[in-house]
Coordinates of C-alpha atoms in Angstrom, one line a residue:
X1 CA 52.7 27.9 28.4
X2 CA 51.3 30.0 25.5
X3 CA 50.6 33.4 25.4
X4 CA 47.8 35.2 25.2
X5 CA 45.9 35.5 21.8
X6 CA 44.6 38.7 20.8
X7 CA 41.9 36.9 19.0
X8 CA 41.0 35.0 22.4
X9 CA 40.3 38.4 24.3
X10 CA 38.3 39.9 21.6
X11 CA 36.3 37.1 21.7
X12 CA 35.9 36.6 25.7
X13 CA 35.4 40.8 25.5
X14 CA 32.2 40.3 22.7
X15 CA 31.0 37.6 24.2
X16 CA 30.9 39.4 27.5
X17 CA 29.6 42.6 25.9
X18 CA 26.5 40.3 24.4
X19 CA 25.7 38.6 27.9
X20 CA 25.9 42.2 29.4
X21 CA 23.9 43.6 26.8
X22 CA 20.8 40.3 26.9
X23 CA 21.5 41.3 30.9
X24 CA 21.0 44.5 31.1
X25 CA 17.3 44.2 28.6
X26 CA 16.3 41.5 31.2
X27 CA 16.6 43.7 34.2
X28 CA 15.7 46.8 32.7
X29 CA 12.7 46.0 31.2
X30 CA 11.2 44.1 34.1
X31 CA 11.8 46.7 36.8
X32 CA 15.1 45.7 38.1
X33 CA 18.1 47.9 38.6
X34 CA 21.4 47.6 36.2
X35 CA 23.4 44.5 36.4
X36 CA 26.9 46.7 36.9
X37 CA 29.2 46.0 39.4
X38 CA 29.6 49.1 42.4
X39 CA 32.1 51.8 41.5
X40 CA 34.1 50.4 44.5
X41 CA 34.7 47.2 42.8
X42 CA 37.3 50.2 40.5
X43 CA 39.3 49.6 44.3
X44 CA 39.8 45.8 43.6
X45 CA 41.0 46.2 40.5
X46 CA 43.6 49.0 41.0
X47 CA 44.7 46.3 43.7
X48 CA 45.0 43.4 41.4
X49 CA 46.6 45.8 38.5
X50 CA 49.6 46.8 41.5
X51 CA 50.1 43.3 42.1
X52 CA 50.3 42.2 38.8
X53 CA 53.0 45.0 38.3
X54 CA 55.2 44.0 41.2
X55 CA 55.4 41.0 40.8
X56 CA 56.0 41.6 37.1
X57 CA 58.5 44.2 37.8
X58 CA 60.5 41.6 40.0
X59 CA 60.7 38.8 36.9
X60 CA 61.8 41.7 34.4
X61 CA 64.2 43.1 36.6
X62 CA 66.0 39.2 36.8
X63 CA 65.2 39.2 32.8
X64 CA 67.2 42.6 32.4
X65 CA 70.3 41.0 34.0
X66 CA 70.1 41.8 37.6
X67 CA 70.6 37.9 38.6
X68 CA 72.0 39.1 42.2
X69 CA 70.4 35.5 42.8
X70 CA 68.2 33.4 41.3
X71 CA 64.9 33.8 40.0
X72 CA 62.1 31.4 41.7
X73 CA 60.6 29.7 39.0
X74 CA 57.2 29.5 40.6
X75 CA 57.0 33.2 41.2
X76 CA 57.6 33.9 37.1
X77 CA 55.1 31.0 36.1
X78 CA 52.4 32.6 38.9
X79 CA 53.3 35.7 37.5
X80 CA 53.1 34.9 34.2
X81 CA 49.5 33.2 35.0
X82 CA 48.3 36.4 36.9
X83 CA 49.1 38.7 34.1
X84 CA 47.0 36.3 31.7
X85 CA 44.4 36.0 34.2
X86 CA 44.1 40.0 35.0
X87 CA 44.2 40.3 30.9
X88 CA 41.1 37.8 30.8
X89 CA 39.1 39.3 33.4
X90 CA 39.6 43.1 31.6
X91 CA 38.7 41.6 28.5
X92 CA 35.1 40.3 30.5
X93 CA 34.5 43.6 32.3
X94 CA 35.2 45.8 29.3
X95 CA 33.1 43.5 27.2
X96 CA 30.3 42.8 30.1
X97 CA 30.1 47.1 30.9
X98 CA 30.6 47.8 27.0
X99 CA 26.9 45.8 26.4
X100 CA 25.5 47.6 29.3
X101 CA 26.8 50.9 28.2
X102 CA 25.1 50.2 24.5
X103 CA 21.4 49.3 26.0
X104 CA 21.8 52.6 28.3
X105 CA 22.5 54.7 25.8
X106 CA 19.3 54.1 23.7
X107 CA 17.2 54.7 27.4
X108 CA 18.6 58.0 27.4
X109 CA 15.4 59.5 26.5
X110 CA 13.2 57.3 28.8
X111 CA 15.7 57.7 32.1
X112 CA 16.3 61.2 33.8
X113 CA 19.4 59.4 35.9
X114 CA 22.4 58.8 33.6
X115 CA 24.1 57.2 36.4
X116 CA 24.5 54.2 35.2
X117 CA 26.0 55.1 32.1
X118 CA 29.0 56.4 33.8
X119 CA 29.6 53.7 35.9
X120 CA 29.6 51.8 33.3
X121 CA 32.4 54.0 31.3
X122 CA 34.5 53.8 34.2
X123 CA 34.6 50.2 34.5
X124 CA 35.2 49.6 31.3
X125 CA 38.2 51.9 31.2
X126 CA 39.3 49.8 34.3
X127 CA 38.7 46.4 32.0
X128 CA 41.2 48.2 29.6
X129 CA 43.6 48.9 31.9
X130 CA 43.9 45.2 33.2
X131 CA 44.1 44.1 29.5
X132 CA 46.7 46.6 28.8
X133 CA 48.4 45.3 32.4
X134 CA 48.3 42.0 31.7
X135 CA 49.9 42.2 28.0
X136 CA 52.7 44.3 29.3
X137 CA 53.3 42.2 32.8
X138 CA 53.1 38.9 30.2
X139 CA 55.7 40.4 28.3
X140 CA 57.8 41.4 30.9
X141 CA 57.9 37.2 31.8
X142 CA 59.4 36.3 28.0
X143 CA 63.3 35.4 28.1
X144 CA 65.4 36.9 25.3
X145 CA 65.8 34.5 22.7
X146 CA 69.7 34.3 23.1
X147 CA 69.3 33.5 27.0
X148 CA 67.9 30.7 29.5
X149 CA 68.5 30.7 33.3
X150 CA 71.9 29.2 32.9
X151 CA 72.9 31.8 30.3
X152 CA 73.1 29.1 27.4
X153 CA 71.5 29.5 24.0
X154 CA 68.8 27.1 24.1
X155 CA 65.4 28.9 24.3
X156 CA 63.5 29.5 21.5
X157 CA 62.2 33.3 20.8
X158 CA 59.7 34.0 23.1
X159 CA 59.8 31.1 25.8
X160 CA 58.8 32.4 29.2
X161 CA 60.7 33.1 32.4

């Protein structure tokens, strides 16, 4: 499995952020309210970031030697595809709230409710957070490159868990 590309989640994030953006003009400007998701959905995601970390702290703590038994191997390649998945879905709410932020901002002057423009903060610092989350959980998942599960030398430098 590879990991995750920094050039990947900037891309996913603008491409987001330019969907959000077209979005929030559509809806805006024809009466509608702002396509952001409910400052509850900031719950979910502080569930799916403590997730992500247990189960991430489980794989590093067999990485870091404690091998009191043995490691499942589909628990570190679902963790390993959670952490990617929770960095993906950062990178589409921080991009999707970023373009909704950017069209608020110039309504300033037209809206007396800057409501939306905090919301739309917020969730993007929770679409940071999973990013940040999901590098460090996807990290935790890499074996050293002297180790394998049998303790022999045959892994390359980076191979996952």
């Amino acid at each position: 499995m590879s990991s995750l590309r920094f050039r990947w989640l900037a891309i996913v994030g603008l491409v987001s952020g330019l969907l959000g953006w077209l979005a929030n003009w559509l809806t805006t400007r024809n009466g509608y309210g702002t396509p952001t998701l409910p400052l509850t959905s900031l719950v979910t995601t502080a569930v799916i970031i403590g997730i992500t970390l247990v189960f991430g702290r489980r794989v590093l703590r067999w990485t870091n030697g404690r091998r009191d038994r043995p490691l499942d191997p589909i628990l570190a390649t679902r963790t390993l595809v959670l952490a990617q998945a929770c960095a993906y879905a950062g990178a589409v709410s921080l991009g999707w709230h970023a373009g909704i932020f950017v069209d608020q901002v110039t309504l300033l002057a037209v809206r007396s409710s800057t409501a939306p423009l905090w919301g739309s903060v917020a969730l993007m610092v929770g679409g940071m957070v999973m990013i940040v989350v999901g590098l460090v959980v996807e990290n935790f998942c890499r074996l050293p490159p002297d180790h394998d599960a049998t303790g022999t030398a045959e892994r390359e430098e980076g191979e996952y868990a």
